[in-house]
XYZ file of C-alpha atoms in Angstrom:
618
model
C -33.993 -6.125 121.613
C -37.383 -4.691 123.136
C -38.953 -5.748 126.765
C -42.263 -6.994 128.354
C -43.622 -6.918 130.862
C -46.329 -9.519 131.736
C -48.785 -10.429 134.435
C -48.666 -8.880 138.480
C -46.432 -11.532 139.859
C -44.451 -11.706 136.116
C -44.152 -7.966 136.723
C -43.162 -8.000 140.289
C -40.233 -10.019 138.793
C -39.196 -10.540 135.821
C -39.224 -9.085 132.133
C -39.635 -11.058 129.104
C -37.252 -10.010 126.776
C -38.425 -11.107 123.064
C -35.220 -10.956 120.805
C -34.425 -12.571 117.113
C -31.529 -14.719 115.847
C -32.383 -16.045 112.017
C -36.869 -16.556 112.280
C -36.533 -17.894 115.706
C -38.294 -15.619 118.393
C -36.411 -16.377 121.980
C -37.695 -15.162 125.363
C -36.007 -14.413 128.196
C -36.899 -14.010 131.418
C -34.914 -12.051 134.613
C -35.285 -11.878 138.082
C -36.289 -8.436 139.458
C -34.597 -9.281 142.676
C -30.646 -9.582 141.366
C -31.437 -9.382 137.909
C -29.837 -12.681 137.124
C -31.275 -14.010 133.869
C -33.413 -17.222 134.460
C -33.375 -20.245 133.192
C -35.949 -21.698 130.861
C -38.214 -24.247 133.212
C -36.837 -23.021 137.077
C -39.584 -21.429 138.881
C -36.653 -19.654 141.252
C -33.480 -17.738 140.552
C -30.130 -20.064 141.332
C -28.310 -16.801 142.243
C -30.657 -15.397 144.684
C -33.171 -18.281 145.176
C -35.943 -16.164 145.134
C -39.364 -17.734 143.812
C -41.393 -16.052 141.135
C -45.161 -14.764 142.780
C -48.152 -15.947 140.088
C -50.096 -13.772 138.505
C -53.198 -12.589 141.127
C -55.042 -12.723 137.858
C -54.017 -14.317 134.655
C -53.897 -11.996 131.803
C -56.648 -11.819 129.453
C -57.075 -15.085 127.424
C -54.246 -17.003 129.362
C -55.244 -19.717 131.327
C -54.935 -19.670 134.763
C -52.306 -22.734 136.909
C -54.115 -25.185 138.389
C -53.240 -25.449 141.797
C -51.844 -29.238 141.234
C -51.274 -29.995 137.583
C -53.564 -32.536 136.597
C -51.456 -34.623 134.116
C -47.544 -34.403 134.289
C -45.791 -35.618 131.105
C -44.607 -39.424 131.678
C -41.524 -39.291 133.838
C -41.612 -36.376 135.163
C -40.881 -35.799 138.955
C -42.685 -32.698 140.289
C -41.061 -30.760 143.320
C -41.678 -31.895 146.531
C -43.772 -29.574 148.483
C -42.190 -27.182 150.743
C -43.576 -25.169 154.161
C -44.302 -21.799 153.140
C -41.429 -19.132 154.595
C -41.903 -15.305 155.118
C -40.471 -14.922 152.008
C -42.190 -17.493 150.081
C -46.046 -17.191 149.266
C -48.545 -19.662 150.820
C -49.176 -22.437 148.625
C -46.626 -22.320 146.482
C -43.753 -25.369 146.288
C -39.802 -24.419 146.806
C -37.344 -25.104 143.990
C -35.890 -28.424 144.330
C -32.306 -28.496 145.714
C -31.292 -29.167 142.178
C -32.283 -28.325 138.828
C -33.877 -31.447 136.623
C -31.943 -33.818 135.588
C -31.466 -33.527 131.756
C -33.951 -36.863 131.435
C -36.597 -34.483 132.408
C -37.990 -32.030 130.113
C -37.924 -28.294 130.861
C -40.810 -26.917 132.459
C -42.389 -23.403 131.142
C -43.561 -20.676 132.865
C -46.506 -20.307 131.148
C -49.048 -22.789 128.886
C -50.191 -21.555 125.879
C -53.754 -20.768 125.915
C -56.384 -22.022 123.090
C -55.372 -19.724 120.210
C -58.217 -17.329 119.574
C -59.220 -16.114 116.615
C -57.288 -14.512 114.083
C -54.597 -17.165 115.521
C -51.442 -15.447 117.646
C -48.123 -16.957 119.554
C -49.003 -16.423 123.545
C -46.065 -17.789 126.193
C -46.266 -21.111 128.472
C -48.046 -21.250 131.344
C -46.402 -20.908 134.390
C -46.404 -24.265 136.247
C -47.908 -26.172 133.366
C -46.243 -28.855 131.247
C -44.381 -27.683 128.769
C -45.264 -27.166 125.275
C -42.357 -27.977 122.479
C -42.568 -26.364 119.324
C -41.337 -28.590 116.520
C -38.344 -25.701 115.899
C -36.322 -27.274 113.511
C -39.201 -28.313 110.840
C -40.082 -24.190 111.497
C -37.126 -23.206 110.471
C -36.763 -25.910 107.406
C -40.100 -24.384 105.986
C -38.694 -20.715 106.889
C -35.655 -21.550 105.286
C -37.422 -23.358 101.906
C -39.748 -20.541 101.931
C -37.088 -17.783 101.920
C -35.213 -19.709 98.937
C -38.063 -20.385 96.802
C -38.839 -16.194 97.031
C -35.283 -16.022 96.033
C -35.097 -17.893 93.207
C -38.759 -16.261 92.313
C -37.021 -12.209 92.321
C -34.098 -13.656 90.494
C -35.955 -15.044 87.539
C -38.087 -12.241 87.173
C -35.239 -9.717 87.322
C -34.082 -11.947 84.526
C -36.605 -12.235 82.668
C -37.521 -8.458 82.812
C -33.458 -7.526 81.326
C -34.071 -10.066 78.754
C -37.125 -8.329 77.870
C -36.268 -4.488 78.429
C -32.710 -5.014 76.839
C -34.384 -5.789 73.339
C -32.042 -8.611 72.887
C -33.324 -11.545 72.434
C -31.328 -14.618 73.053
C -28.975 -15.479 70.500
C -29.988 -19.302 70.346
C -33.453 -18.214 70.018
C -34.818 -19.659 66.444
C -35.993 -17.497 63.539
C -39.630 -19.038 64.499
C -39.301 -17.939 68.164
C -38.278 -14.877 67.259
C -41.148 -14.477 64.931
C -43.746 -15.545 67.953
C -41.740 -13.299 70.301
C -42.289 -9.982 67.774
C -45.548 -10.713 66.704
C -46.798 -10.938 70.355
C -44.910 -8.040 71.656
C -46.816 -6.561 68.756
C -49.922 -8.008 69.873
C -49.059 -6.021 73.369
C -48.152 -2.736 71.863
C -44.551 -3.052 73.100
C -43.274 -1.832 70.006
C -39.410 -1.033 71.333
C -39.109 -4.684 72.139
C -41.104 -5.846 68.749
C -38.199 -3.810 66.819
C -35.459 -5.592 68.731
C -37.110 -8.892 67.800
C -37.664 -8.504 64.362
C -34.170 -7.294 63.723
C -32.546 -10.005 64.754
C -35.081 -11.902 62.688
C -33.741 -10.508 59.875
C -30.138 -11.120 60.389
C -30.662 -14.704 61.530
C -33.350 -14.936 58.285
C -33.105 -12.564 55.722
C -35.310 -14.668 53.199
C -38.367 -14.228 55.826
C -40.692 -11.284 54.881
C -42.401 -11.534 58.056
C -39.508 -10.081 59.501
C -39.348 -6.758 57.243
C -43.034 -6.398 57.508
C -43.049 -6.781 61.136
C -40.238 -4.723 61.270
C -42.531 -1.976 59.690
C -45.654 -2.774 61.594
C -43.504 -1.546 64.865
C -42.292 0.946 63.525
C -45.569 1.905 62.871
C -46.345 2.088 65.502
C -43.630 4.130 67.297
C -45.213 6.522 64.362
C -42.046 6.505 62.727
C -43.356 6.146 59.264
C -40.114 7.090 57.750
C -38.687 4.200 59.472
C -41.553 2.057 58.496
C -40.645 2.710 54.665
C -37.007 2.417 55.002
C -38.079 -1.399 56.875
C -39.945 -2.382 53.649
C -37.306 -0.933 51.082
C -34.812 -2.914 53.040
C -37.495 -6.058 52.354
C -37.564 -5.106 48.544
C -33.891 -4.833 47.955
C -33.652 -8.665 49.984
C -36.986 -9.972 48.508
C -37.359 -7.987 45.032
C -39.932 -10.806 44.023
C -42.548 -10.851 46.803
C -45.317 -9.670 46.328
C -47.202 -8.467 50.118
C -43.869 -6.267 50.949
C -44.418 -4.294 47.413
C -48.232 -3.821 47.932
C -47.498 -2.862 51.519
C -44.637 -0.766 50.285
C -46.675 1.088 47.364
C -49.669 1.589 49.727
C -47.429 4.036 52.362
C -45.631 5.508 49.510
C -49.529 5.982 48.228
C -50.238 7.436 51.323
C -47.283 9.540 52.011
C -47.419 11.280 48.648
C -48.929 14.757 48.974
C -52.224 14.787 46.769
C -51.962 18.137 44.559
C -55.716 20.111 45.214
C -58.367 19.345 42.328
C -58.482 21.943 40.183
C -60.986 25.040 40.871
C -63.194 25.606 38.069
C -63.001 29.624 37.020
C -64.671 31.440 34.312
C -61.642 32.477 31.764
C -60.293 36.093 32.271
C -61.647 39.271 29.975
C -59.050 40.415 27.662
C -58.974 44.417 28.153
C -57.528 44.858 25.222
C -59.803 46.378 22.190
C -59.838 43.455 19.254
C -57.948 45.614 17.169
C -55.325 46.597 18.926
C -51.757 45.198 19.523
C -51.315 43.229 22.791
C -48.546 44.605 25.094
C -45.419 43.444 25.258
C -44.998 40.433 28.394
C -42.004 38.990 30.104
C -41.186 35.227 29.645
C -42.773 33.225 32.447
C -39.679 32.653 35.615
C -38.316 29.223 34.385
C -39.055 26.958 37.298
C -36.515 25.874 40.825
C -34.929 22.794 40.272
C -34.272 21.009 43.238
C -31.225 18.893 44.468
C -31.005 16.068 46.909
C -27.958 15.987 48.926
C -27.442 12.479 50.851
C -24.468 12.485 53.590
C -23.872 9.397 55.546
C -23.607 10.923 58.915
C -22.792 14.090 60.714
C -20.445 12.154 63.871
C -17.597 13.082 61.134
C -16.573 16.581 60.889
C -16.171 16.220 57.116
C -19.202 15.236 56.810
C -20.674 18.165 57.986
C -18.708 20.502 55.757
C -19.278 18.726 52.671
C -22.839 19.466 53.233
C -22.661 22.287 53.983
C -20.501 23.563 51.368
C -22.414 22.263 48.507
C -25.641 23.729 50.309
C -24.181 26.907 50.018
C -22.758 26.689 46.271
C -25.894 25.261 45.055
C -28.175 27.759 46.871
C -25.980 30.698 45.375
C -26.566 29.248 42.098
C -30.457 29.619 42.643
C -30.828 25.543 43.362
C -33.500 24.632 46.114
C -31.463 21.853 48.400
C -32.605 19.248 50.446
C -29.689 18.254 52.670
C -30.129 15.576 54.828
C -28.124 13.096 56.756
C -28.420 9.689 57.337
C -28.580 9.083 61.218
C -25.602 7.442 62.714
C -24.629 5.530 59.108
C -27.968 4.177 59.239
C -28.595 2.923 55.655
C -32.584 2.460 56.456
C -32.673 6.225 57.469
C -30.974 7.152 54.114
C -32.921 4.909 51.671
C -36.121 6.549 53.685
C -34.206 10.134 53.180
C -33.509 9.041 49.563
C -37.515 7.915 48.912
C -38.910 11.361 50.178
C -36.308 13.312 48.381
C -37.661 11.261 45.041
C -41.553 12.347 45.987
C -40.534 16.084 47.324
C -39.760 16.498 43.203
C -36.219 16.396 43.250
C -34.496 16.437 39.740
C -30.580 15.440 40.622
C -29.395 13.247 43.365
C -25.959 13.847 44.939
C -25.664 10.346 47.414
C -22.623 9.658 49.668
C -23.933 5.861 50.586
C -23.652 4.000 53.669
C -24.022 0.492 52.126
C -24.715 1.034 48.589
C -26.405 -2.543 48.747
C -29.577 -1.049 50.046
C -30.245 1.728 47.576
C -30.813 -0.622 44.620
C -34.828 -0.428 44.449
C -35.178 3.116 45.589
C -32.553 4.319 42.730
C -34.813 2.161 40.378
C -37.658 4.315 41.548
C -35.191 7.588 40.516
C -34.472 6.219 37.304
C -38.022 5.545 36.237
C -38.731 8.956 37.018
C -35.801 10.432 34.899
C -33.436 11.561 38.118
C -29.865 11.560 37.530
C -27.636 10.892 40.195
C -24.184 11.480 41.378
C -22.121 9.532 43.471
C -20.382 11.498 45.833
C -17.196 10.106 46.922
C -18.286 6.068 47.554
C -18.759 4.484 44.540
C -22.898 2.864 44.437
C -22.031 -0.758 43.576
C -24.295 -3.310 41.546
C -26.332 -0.705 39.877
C -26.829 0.348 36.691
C -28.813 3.854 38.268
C -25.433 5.361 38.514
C -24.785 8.298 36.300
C -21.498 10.098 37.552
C -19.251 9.801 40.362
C -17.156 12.647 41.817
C -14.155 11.949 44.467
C -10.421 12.190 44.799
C -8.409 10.254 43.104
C -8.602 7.388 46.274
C -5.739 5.060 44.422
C -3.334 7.755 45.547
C -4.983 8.361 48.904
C -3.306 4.901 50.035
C -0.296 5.497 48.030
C 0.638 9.061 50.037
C 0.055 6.624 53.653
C 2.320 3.767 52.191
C 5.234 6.433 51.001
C 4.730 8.153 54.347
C 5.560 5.099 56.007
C 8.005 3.843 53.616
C 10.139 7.514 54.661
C 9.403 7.294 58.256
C 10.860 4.054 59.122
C 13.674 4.397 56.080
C 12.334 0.995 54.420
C 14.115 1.472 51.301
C 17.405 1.227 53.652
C 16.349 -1.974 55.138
C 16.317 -2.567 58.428
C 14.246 -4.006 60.736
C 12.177 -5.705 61.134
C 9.303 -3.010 61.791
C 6.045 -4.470 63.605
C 2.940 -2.975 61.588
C -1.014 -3.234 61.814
C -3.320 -2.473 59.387
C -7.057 -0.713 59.905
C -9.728 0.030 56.625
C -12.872 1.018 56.377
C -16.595 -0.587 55.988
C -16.286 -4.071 54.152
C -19.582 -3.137 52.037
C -17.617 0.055 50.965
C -16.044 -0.340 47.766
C -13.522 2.405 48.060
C -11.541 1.056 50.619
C -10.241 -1.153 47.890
C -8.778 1.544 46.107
C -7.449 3.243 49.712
C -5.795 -0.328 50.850
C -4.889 -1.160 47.434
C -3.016 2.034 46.829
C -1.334 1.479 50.515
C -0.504 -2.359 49.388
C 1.462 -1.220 46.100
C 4.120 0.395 48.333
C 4.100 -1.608 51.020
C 3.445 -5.424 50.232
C 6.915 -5.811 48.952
C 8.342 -5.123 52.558
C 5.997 -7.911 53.800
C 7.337 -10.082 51.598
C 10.792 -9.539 52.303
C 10.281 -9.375 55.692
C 11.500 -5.934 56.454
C 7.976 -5.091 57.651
C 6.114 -7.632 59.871
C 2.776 -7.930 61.183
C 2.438 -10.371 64.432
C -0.955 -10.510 63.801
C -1.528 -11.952 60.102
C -3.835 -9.686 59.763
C -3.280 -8.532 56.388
C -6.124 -9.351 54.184
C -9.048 -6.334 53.234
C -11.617 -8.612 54.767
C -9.130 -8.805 58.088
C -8.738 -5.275 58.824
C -11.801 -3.855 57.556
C -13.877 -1.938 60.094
C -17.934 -1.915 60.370
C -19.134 2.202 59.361
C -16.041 3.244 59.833
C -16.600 3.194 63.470
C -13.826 4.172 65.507
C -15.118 2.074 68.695
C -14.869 -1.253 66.915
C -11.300 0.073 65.584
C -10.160 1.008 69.542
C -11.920 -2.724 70.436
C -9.972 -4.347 67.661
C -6.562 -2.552 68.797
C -6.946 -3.127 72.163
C -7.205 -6.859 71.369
C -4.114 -6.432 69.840
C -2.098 -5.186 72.066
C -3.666 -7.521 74.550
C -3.045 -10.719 72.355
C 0.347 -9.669 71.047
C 1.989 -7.720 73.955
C 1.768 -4.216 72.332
C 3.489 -1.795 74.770
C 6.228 0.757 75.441
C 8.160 -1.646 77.461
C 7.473 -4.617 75.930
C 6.810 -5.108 72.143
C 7.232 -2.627 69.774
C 4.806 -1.569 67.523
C 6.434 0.557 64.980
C 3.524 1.904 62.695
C -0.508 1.294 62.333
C -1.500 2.154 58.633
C -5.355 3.327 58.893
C -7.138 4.736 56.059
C -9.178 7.319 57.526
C -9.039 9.919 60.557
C -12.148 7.916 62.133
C -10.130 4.953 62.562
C -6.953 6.544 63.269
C -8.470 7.988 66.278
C -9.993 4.904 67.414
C -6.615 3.371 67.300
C -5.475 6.265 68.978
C -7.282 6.111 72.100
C -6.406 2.473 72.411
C -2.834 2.917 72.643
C -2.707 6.066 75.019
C -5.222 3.561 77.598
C -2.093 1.655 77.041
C -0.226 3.862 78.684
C 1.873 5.060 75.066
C 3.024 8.942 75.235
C 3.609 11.607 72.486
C 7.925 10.579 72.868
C 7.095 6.797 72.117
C 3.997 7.005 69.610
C 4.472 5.021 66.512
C 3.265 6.105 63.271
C -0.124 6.678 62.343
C -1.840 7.442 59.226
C -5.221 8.681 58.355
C -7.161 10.828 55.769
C -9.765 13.678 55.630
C -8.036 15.798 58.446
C -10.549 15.674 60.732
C -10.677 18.723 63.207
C -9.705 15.802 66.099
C -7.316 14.458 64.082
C -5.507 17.821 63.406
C -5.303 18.576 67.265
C -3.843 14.879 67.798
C -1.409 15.416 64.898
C -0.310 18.341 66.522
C -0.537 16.901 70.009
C 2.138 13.882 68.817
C -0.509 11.232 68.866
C -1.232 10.643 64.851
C 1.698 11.404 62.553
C -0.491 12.388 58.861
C -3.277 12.895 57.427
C -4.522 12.899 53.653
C -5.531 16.494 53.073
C -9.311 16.245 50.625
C -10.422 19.796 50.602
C -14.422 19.037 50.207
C -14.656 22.599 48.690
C -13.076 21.561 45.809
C -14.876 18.742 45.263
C -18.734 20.354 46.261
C -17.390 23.083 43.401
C -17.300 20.129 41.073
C -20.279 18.407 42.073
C -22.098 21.542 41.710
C -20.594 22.023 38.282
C -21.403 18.629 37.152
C -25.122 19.038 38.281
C -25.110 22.580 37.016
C -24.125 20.984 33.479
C -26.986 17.585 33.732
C -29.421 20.106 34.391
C -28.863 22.529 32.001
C -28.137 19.197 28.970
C -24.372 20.894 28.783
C -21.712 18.371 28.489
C -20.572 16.839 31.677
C -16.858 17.344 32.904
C -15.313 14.057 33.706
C -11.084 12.786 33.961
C -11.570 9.076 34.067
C -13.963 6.928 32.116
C -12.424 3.853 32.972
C -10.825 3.247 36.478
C -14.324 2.858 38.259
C -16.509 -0.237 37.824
C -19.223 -0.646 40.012
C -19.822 -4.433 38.429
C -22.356 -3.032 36.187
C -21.187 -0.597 34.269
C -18.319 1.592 33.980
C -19.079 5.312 35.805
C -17.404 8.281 34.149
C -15.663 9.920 37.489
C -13.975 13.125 38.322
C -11.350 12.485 40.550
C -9.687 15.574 42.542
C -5.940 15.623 43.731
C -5.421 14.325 47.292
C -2.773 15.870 49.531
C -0.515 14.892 52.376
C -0.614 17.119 55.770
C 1.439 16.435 58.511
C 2.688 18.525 61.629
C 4.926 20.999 59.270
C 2.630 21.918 56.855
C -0.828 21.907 58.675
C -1.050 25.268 59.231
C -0.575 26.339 55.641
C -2.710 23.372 53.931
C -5.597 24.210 56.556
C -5.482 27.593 58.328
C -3.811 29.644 55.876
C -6.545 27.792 53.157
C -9.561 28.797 55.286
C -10.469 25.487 55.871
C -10.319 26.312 59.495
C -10.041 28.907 61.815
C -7.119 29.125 64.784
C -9.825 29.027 66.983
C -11.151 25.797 66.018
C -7.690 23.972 65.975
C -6.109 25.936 68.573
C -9.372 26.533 70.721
C-alpha cells in the first residue's frame, strides 16, 4: 500500500492512502493530529475532534469549495455553523455533535474536477456533494472483461496444441482432413501438413490425395526419399491410378543419375608395325557386383550384427554392399531404401521386411530389371518377386519355448492350474505364425485340459500379437494385465508369459518389475534372438530363456546363396515346401535354432565369440 500526500491543509493533516482489494481503488484518509483513520464524509476526527484546514490553494485542476455549497443533494442537512475557536480556522463550520444519520449520504472531501484531457480519476472535493461511482456495474464489466480474456488465452492455447501436436482430431472427416493438409500446405507448415495427411490415409486409404499430399510435404521438408516412399505407399494401395504413377515415375526420372554423353575422340594409333604379332593382353577385370542389404531397424541388437556380419562376408568376397536400415521399422523408409538400392545398380537383394505388404510394386520394379532377391529371415508375403528365403527353422523356434515351459512348471505331471499369458510379434509378419504355431503344438493341449489357464482369453494370434515388435506396446499391454486381472506377488499368480522374441520379453519385463516382482518370485519368461539386454536379464533372474539364432551362420548362407545366383551355380536350399507366401512356394534354407538359458549362456555365446565378457558382463 503506497501514500499521498495532497493539498497544504490535506498535508497539514492527513495522507491519502490509495490501496487495492479485487479492481476497486479505496482511499483512505488519517488525521495528522492522533493518526486515527477518518471516516469517509466527516470533515473532523471523532477521536481527537480536530477539523481538517482547506487547501490555501487547490491543487492544479481541482476545483476550489465554495464557501456555501450552492446546491445540497435533496435531504441533506448541512452543519450548523459554529463560532470560530483558537483552534478552529475562521470561517469554517464545526462537526456536528453527531455523525449523519445513515438517511443522509456521505459527504467527500473532495469533488471531482471536469476530467481533462486524456481522461484521469481525481478525488472529491472537500465540502462538496458527494459524487457516487456506480461500483458494482464497475466491477460487473471488470469482472466480464477479465472472463472473456480468459476464455480468449484458453482457446488459443488450445487451438495452438491441436495445431503444434500434429494430431488432428480423431472425429475430424477424411474431407476436413484433406482441407486441413492442403492449407497447412498452402502455409508452408509442412510438419503439420504430414500429420494431416497421415491420418488421411488411415481414415481413407482409397484417397490419392492423401499419398500425394503426403509427398508434396514431404517435399517440402526436402525429404525426397520420404517423398518417394509416400507415393510407393500410394501405388501398392492404388496400383490403378494413374496421377500417383506419373508423379511417381517423374521423381524416380529425376532422381536417377544421368550417365555423361559420350565424348567424341579420334580412335587410338596402333604402334604396332602391320606385320607384326600383337602382344599378349590380360582379360579385362570382370566387373563389382553389388548387393543390397535391407534390415528392419537397428533399436535391436541383432539387427545390427546381422548387418554387419554379412557386410563383412560379402565385402571379403570382393561384393560392393549397400547396407542400410530402415528407420525405426519404418516400412516407407525401407521401400525408399529398397527403390535407390534398385537405381544405385544393384544385382541381388537380401530384404529383412517390416510389412512385406508395402514392397509389392517396388519388387515389381526389381523383377523387371532381372534382380533376384532373398528373403532374409521374414518371409515377403503376396508376391511372386520372391526368389529364396534364408532363416532358421522358426517351427522349432516356438517348439524349444513351449518344451521349456512344459519342463519348468512339470506339465506332463499335472498339476495346477498354472496362470499363463501369451505375447507375438507384428500381425503383418507372417513368421510369427510359425513361432506361435510351433509354441501352440506343445502347449494347446494343457489349455484344453485345463492344466494351464489364461485369465485373460487372450489366446488367439490376432490377440497377442504386438505392432513392430515394439516392446512399449508389449509393457502397455502387460501392465493392463496385471491391472485388469490382479497380477502380483501377493495377490494372483502369474506362473509363466510365453513371448516369442527378446523385444517383447523385455517389454514384459519391465512391466512386471514396476509391479514390484523380484528375481526370487519372477515367473517364466521366454524369448528368442538373445539379445545383449536379454542376456544380462537372463542372468540377472528377470527372463528365464532365450532361443539362441547365431546370425553368422545364417549371413554365411546368405552369402553363399548370393555367391551361387550370381555366379548361375546351383542354389543350396533344405525345404522346398514348408514356406508359402500365398503365391508361390519359396525354396528356403532353414538353420538349426538353439535354446540358451542361465547354464549354458556362457558357452553358446562367450565361448562362441558371439560376445565379449565385456559386453555381457560390462
Amino acid at each position: 500500500m503506497g501514500g499521498t500526500i495532497i493539498g497544504k491543509a490535506i498535508r497539514k493533516h492527513c495522507f491519502v492512502v490509495s490501496g487495492k482489494k479485487g479492481m476497486v481503488i479505496k482511499m483512505y484518509l488519517f488525521c495528522m493530529k492522533c493518526g486515527n483513520k477518518l471516516v469517509e464524509g466527516e470533515g473532523f476526527c471523532r477521536k481527537c475532534g480536530y477539523v481538517l484546514e482547506p487547501p490555501e490553494q487547490p491543487p492544479q485542476g481541482y476545483a476550489a469549495p465554495p464557501p456555501v455549497p450552492p446546491e445540497q443533494p435533496q435531504g441533506y442537512a448541512a452543519p450548523p455553523p459554529v463560532p470560530p475557536t483558537p483552534e478552529q480556522p475562521q470561517g469554517y463550520a464545526a462537526p456536528p455533535p453527531v455523525p449523519p444519520t445513515p438517511e443522509q449520504p456521505p459527504q467527500d472531501y473532495y469533488a471531482p474536477p471536469p476530467p481533462p484531457p486524456p481522461p484521469q480519476t481525481q478525488p472529491p472535493t472537500f465540502g462538496g456533494a458527494a459524487q457516487a461511482t456506480p461500483k458494482p456495474q464497475k466491477k460487473l464489466v471488470i469482472g466480464l472483461a477479465i472472463a472473456a480474456a480468459v476464455f480468449l488465452a484458453v482457446s488459443v492455447v488450445l487451438a495452438v496444441i491441436l495445431l503444434t501436436s500434429g494430431n488432428a482430431d480423431v472425429s475430424l472427416t477424411a474431407e476436413e482432413l484433406l482441407e486441413l493438409g492442403e492449407e497447412c500446405l498452402s502455409n508452408s507448415e509442412y510438419d503439420q501438413a504430414v500429420a494431416y495427411f497421415k491420418k488421411l490415409i488411415v481414415t481413407d486409404p482409397s484417397e490419392p490425395k492423401g499419398y500425394l499430399g503426403l509427398a508434396d510435404a514431404y517435399l517440402g521438408l526436402g525429404n525426397d526419399l520420404k517423398a518417394e516412399a509416400a507415393l510407393l505407399e500410394g501405388l501398392g494401395e492404388l496400383p490403378g491410378n494413374a496421377t500417383i504413377k506419373a508423379r511417381y515415375e517423374s521423381m524416380s526420372a529425376s532422381n536417377t543419375p544421368t550417365p555423361p554423353p559420350p565424348v567424341d575422340t579420334p580412335p587410338p594409333v596402333d604402334p604396332t608395325p602391320p606385320d607384326t604379332e600383337p602382344p599378349d593382353t590380360e582379360p579385362p577385370a570382370p566387373a563389382v557386383m553389388r548387393v543390397g542389404i535391407s534390415m528392419p531397424t537397428k533399436s535391436l541388437q541383432r539387427w545390427n550384427q546381422d548387418g554387419a556380419y554379412m557386410k563383412l562376408m560379402f565385402e571379403e568376397q570382393g561384393y560392393v554392399v549397400d547396407l542400410q536400415y530402415g528407420g525405426e521399422n519404418e516400412a516407407p523408409v525401407q521401400v525408399s531404401q529398397i527403390q535407390n538400392m534398385i537405381t544405385g545398380g544393384c544385382d541381388v537383394l537380401v530384404i529383412a521386411a517390416i510389412e512385406s505388404g508395402s514392397l509389392g510394386v517396388v519388387l515389381q520394379e526389381a523383377a523387371d530389371k532381372g534382380i533376384k532377391v532373398i528373403a532374409y529371415d521374414r518371409l515377403i508375403m503376396d508376391t511372386p518377386n520372391v526368389d529364396y528365403y534364408a532363416t532358421f527353422d522358426n517351427t522349432k523356434v516356438g517348439t524349444l519355448q513351449g518344451e521349456y515351459i512344459e519342463t519348468q512348471l512339470n506339465l506332463k505331471d499335472g498339476g495346477g492350474p498354472y496362470n499363463i499369458e501369451f505375447f507375438t510379434g507384428d500381425p503383418y509378419d507372417n513368421i510369427i505364425n510359425f513361432f506361435y504355431g510351433g509354441a501352440m503344438e506343445v502347449l494347446q493341449p494343457y489349455l484344453d485340459s485345463g492344466v494351464l489357464v489364461c485369465p485373460s482369453g487372450q489366446t488367439d494370434i490376432v490377440q497377442v500379437a504386438t505392432v513392430n515388435w515394439d516392446l512399449v506396446y508389449a509393457q502397455v499391454r502387460m501392465e493392463n494385465l496385471i491391472y485388469t486381472y490382479g497380477y502380483s506377488p501377493t495377490g494372483v499368480k502369474l506362473d509363466a508369459v510365453m513371448c516369442s522374441n527378446d523385444s517383447t520379453a523385455q517389454g514384459v519385463t519391465q512391466a512386471l518389475l514396476n509391479a514390484g516382482y523380484t528375481a526370487e518370485n519372477f515367473p517364466i519368461i521366454t524369448g528368442q534372438d538373445c539379445d545383449l539386454v536379454s542376456v544380462k536379464n537372463i542372468i540377472a533372474g528377470t527372463q528365464s530363456m532365450s532361443v539362441f539364432k547365431d546370425t553368422r551362420i545364417l549371413a554365411a548362407q546368405v552369402v553363399a546363396m548370393v555367391d551361387a545366383i550370381l555366379n548361375d551355380r546351383t542354389v543350396p536350399v533344405n525345404d522346398t515346401w514348408n514356406y508359402n507366401n500365398n503365391v508361390k512356394n519359396i525354396p528356403s534354407y532353414l538353420c538349426e535354432p538353439v535354446l540358451g538359458d542361465a547354464n549354458n549362456y556362457a558357452t553358446l555365446l562367450i565361448d562362441s565369440g558371439y560376445y565379449t565378457e565385456d559386453q555381457i558382463y560390462g
